[in-house]
PDB file of C-alpha atoms in Angstrom:
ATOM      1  CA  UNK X1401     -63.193  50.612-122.616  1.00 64.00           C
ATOM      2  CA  UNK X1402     -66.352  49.973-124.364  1.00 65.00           C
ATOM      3  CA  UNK X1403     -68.874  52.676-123.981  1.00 90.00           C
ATOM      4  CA  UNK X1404     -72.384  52.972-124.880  1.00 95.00           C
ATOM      5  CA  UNK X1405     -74.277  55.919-123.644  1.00 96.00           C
ATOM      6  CA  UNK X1406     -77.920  57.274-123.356  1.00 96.00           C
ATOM      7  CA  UNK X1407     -79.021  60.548-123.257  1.00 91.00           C
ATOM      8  CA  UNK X1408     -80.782  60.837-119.729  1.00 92.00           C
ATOM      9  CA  UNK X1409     -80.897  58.545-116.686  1.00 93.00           C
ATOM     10  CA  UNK X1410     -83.937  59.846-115.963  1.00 96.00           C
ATOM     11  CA  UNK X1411     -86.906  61.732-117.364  1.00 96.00           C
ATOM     12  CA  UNK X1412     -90.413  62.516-116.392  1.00 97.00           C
ATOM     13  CA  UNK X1413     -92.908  63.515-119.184  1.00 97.00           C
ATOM     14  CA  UNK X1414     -96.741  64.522-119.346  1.00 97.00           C
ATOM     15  CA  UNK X1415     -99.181  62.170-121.414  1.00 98.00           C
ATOM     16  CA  UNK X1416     -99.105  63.481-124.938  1.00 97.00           C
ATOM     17  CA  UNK X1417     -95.576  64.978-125.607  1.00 97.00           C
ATOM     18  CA  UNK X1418     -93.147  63.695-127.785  1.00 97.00           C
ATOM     19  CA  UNK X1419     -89.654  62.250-126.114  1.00 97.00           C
ATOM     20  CA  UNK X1420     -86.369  61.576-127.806  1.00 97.00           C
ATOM     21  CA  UNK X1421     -84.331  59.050-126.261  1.00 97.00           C
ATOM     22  CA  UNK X1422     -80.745  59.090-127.729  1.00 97.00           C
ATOM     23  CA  UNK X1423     -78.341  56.434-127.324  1.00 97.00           C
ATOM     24  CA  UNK X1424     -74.697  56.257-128.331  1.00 97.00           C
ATOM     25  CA  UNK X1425     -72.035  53.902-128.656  1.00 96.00           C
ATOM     26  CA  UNK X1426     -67.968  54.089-129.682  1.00 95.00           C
ATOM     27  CA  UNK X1427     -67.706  50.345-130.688  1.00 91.00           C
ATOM     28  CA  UNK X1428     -68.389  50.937-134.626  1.00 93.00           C
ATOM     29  CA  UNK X1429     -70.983  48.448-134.038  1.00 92.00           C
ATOM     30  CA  UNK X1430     -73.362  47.660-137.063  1.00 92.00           C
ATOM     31  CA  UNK X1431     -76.147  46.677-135.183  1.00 93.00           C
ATOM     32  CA  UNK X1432     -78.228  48.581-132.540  1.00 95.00           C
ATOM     33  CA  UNK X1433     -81.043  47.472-130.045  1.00 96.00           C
ATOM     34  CA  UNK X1434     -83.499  49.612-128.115  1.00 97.00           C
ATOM     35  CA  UNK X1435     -85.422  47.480-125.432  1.00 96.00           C
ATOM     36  CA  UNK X1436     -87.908  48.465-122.599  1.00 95.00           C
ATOM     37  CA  UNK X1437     -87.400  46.272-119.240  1.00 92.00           C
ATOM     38  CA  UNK X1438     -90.710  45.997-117.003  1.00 88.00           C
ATOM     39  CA  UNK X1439     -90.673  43.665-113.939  1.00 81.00           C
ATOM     40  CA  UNK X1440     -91.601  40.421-114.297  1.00 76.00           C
ATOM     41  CA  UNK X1441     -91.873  40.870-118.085  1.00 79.00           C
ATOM     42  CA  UNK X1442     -87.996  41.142-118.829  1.00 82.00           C
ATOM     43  CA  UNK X1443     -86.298  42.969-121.606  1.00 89.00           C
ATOM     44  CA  UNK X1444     -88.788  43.002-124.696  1.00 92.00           C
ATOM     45  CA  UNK X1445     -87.210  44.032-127.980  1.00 93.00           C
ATOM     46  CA  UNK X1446     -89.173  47.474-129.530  1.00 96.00           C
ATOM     47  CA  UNK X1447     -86.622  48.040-132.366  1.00 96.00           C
ATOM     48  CA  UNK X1448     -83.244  47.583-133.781  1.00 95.00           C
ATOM     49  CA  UNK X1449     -81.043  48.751-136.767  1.00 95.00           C
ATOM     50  CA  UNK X1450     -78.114  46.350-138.327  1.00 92.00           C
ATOM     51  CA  UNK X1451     -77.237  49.979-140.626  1.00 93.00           C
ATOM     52  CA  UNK X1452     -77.317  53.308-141.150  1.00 95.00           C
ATOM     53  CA  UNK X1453     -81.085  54.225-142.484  1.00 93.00           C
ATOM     54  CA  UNK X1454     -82.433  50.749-141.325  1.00 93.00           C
ATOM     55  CA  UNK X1455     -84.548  49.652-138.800  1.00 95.00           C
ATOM     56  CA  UNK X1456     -86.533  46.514-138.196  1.00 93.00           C
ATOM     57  CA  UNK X1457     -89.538  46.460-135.933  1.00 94.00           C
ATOM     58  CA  UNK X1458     -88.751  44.095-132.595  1.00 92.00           C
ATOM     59  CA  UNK X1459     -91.820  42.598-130.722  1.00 90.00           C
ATOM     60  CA  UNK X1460     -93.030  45.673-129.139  1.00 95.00           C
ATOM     61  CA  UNK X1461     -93.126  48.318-131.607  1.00 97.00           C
ATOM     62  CA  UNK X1462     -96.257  50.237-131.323  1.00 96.00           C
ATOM     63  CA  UNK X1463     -95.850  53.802-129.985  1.00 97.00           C
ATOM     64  CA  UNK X1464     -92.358  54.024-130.770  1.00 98.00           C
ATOM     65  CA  UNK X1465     -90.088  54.914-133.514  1.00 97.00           C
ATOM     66  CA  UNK X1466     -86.269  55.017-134.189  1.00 98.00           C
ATOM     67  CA  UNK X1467     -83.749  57.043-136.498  1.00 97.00           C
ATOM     68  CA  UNK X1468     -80.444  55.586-137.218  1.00 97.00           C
ATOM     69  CA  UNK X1469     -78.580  58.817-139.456  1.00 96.00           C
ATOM     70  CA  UNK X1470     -75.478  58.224-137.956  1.00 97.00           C
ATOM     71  CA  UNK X1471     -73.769  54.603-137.200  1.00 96.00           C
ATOM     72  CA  UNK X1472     -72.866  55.606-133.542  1.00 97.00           C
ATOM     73  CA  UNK X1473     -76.559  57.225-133.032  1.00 97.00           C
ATOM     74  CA  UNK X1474     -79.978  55.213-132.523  1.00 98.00           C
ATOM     75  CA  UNK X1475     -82.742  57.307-131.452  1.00 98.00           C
ATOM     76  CA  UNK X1476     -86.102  56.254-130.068  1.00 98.00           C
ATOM     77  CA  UNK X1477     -89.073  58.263-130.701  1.00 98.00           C
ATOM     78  CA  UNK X1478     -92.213  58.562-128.510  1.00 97.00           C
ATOM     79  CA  UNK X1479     -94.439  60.392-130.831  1.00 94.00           C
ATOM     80  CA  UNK X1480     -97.168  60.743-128.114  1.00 97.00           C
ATOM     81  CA  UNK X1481     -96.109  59.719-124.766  1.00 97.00           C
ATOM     82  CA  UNK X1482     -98.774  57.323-122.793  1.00 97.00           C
ATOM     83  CA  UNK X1483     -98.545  56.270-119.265  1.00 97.00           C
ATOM     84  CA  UNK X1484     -98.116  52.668-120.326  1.00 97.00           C
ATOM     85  CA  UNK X1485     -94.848  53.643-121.317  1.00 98.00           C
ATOM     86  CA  UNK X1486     -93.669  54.374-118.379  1.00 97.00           C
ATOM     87  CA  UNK X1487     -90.530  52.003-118.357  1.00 96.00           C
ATOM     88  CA  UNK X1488     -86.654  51.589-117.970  1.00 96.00           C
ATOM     89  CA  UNK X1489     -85.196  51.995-122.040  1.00 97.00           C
ATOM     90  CA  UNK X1490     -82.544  49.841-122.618  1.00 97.00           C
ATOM     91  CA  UNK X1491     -80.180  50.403-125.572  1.00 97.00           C
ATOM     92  CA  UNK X1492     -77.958  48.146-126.548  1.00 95.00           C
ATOM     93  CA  UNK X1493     -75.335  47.768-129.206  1.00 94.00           C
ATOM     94  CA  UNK X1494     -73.609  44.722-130.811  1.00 90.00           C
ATOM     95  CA  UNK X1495     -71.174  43.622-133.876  1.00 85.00           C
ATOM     96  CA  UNK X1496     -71.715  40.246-136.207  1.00 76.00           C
ATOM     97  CA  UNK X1497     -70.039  37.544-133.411  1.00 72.00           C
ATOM     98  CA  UNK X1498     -70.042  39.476-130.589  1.00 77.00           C
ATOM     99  CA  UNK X1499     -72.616  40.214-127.303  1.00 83.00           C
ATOM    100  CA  UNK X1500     -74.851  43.101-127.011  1.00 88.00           C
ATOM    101  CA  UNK X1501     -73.169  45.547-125.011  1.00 91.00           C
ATOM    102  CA  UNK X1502     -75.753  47.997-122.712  1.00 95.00           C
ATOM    103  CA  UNK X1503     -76.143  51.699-121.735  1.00 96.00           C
ATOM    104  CA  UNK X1504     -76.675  52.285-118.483  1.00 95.00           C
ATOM    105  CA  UNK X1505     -81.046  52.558-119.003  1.00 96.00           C
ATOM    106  CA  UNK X1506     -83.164  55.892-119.006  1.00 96.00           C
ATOM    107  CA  UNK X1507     -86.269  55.523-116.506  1.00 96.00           C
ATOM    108  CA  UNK X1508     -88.890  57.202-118.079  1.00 97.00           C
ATOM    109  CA  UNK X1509     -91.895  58.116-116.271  1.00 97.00           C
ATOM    110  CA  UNK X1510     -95.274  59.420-118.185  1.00 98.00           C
ATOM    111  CA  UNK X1511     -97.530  61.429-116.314  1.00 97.00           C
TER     112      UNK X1511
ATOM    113  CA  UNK B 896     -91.945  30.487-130.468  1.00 33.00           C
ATOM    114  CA  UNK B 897     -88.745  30.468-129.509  1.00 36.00           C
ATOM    115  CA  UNK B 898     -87.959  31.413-126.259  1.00 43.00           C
ATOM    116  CA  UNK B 899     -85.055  31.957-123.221  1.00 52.00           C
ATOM    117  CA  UNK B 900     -86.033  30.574-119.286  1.00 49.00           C
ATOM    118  CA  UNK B 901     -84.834  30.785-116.492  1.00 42.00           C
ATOM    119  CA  UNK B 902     -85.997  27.620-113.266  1.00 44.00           C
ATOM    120  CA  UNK B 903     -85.559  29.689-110.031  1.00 47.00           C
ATOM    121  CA  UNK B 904     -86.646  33.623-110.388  1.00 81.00           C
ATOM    122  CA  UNK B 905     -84.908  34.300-106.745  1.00 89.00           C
ATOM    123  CA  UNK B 906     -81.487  32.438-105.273  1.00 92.00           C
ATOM    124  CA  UNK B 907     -80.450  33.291-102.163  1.00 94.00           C
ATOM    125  CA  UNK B 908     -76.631  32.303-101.267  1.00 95.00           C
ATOM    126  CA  UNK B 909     -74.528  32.969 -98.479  1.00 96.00           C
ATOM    127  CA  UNK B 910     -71.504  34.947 -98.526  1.00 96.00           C
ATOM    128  CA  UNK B 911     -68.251  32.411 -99.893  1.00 96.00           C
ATOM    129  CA  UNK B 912     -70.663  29.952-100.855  1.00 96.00           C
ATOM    130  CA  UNK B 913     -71.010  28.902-104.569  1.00 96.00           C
ATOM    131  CA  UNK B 914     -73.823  30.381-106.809  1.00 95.00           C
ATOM    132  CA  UNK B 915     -75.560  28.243-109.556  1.00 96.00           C
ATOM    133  CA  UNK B 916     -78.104  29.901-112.069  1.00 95.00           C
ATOM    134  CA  UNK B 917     -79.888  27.759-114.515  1.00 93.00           C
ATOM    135  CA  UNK B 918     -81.051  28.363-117.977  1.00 93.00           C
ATOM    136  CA  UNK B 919     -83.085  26.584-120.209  1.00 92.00           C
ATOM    137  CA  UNK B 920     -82.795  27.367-123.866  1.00 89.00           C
ATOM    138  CA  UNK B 921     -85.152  26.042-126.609  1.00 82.00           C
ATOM    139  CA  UNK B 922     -84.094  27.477-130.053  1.00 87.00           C
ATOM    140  CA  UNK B 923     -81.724  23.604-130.736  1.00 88.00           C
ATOM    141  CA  UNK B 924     -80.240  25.838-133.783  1.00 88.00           C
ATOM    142  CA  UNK B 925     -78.720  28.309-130.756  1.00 90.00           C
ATOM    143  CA  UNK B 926     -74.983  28.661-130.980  1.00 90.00           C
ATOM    144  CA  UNK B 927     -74.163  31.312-128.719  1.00 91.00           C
ATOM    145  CA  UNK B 928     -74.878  32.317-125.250  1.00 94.00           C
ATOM    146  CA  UNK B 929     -74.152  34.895-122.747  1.00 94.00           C
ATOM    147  CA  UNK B 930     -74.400  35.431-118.853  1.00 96.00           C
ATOM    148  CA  UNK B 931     -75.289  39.238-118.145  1.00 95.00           C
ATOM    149  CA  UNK B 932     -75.451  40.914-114.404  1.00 96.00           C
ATOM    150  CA  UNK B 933     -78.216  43.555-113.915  1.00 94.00           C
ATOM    151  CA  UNK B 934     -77.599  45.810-110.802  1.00 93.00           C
ATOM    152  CA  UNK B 935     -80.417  47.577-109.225  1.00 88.00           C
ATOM    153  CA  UNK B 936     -80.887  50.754-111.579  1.00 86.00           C
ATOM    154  CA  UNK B 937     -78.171  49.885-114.080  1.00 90.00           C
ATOM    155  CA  UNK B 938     -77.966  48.474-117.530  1.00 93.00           C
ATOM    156  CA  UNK B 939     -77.055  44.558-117.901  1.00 94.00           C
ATOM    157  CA  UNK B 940     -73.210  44.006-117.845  1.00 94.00           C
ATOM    158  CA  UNK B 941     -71.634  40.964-119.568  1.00 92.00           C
ATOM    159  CA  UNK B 942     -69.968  38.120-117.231  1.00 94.00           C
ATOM    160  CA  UNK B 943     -68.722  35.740-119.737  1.00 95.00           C
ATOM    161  CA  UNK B 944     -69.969  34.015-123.100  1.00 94.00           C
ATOM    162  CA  UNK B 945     -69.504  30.576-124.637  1.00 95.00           C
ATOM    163  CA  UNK B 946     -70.145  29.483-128.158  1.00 92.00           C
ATOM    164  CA  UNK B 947     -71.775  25.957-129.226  1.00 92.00           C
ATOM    165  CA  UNK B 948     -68.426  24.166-129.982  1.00 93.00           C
ATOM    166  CA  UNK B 949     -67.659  24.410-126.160  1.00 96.00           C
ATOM    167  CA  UNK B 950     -69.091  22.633-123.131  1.00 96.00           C
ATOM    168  CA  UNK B 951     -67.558  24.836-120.197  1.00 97.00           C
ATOM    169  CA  UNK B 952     -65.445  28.060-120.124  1.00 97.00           C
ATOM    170  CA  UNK B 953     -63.899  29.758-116.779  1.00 97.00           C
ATOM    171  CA  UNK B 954     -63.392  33.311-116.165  1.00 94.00           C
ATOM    172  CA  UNK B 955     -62.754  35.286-112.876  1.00 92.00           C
ATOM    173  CA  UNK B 956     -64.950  33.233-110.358  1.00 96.00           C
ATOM    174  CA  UNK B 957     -67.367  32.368-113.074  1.00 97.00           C
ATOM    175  CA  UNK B 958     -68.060  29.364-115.172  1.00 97.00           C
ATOM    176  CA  UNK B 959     -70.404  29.287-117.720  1.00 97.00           C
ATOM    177  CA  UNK B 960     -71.749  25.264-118.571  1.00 97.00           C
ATOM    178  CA  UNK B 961     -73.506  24.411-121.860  1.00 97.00           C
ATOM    179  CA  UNK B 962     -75.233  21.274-122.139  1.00 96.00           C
ATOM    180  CA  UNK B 963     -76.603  21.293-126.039  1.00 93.00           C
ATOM    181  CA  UNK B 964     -78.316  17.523-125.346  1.00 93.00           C
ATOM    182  CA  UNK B 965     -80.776  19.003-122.756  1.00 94.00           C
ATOM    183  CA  UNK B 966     -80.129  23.048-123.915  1.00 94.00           C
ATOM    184  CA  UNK B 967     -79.218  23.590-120.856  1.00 95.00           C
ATOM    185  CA  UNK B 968     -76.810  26.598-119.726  1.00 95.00           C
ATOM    186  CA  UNK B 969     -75.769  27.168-116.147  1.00 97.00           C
ATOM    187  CA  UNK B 970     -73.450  29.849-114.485  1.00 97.00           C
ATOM    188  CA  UNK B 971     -71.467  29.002-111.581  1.00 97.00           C
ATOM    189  CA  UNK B 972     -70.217  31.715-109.618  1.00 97.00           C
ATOM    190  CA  UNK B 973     -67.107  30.872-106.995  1.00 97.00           C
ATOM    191  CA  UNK B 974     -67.242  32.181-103.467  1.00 97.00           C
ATOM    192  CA  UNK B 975     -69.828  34.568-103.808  1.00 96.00           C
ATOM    193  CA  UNK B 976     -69.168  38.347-102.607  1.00 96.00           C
ATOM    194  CA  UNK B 977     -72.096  41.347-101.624  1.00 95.00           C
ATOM    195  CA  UNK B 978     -70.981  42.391-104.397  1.00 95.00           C
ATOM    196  CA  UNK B 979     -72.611  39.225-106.833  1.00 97.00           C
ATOM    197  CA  UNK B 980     -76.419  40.375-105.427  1.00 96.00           C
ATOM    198  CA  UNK B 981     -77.944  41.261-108.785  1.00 95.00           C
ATOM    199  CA  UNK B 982     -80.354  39.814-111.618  1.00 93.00           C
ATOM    200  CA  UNK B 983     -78.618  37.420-113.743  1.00 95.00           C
ATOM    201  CA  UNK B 984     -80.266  36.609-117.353  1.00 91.00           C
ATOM    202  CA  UNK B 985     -78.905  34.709-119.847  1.00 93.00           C
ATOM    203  CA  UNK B 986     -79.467  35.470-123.684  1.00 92.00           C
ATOM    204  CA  UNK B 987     -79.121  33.399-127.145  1.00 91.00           C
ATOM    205  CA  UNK B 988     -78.174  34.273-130.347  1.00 87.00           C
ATOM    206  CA  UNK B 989     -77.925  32.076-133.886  1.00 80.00           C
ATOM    207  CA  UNK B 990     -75.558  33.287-136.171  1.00 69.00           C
ATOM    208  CA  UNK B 991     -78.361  34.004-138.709  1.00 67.00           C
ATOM    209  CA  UNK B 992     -80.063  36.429-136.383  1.00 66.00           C
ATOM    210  CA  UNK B 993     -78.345  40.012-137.303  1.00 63.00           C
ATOM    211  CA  UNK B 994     -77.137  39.959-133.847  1.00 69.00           C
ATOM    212  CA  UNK B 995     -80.156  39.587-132.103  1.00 79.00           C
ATOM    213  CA  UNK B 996     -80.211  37.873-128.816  1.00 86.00           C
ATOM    214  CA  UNK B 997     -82.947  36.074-127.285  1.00 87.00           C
ATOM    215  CA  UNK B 998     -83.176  36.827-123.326  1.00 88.00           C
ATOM    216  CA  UNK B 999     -84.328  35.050-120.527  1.00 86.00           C
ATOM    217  CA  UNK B1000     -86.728  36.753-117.710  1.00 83.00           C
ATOM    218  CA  UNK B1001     -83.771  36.803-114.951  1.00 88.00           C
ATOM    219  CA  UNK B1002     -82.663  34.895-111.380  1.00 91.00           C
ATOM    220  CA  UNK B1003     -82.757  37.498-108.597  1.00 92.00           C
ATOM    221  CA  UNK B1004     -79.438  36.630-106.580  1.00 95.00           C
ATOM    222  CA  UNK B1005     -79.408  37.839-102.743  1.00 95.00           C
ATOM    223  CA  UNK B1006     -76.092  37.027-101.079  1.00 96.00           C
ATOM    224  CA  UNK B1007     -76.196  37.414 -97.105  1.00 93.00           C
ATOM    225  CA  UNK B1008     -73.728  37.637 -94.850  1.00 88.00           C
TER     226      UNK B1008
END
């Protein structure tokens, strides 16, 4: 069975730290998606990688920043954690022809 | 730009009744589209996909209908269970896009008894 998985279900930081989200997925997949899902806004793209190394900024990408070292791994980065992004994280990943396939979300709460 | 929609944000459907969710898509060079189901506190879960060269496709209880004249996409779910009450979305992808899909905002689903 397909599996992608993220670090934490749930994590509650202060205003100012730094916060790693890791996400992992056993598909091989090239390409890998990290979202943020908001009510009534939907799921709004922040980054993705289609490689190890690369990364392409989504629609949302201020505050944030990813690492892709490893093709199973895509981190996202919170250099300085604000309350406006407190959110559920969404990562997703996906091969050339097929769906995105999701982790189960981290609900992050800033302080 | 290009975007995803959904008509109704909240359907409610009795139990063994038939569910219909509605998306409109915009993007005309769109040629592939998925149904996901988002349960309260989980990640979204694919239902069932169907590619441009296709007008209908049936899995378990579900049919997924694409209409490329009026990009239109609907999902029709048979005899729906407690177990159907989640947010459906649909998303769109071109083949040009590295694999990035386009979503919709979501259709709240409530089945009662």
């Amino acid at each position: 069975d397909v599996k992608v998985t993220q670090s934490s279900r749930y994590l509650v930081k202060r205003t100012g730290e730094k916060v790693f989200l890791e996400c992992v997925q056993d598909m091989d997949h090239e390409n890998m998606f990290w979202y943020r899902q908001d009510p009534g806004l939907g799921l709004r793209l922040i980054y993705f990688s289609y490689d190890v190394k690369m990364k392409e900024k989504g629609d949302i990408p201020e505050g944030y920043s990813v690492s892709r070292e490893k093709k199973e791994r895509f981190s996202l980065i919170l250099e300085s954690a604000s309350t406006n992004q407190t959110s559920m994280y969404l990562c997703a990943s996906s091969s050339s022809g097929t769906g995105e396939f999701f982790g189960p979300g981290t609900r992050l709460t800033v302080l | 730009g290009e975007s995803v929609g959904l008509h109704l944000p909240t359907l409610s459907v009795q139990e063994g009744d038939n569910s219909i969710i509605n998306c409109a898509y915009s993007n005309s060079a769109s040629d592939y589209f998925i149904w996901y189901k988002q349960e309260s506190g989980k990640g979204p879960q694919f239902i069932i996909d169907i590619r441009s060269n296709m007008d209908k496709r049936q899995g378990q209880r579900v049919t997924v209908l694409l209409n490329k004249t009026v990009k239109h996409l609907s999902l029709q779910i048979a005899a729906t269970q407690p177990g159907d009450s989640a947010v459906y979305f649909c998303a769109e992808n071109t083949t040009d896009s590295w694999g990035k899909f386009q979503f919709g905002a979501g259709t709240q689903v409530v089945v009662t008894p």
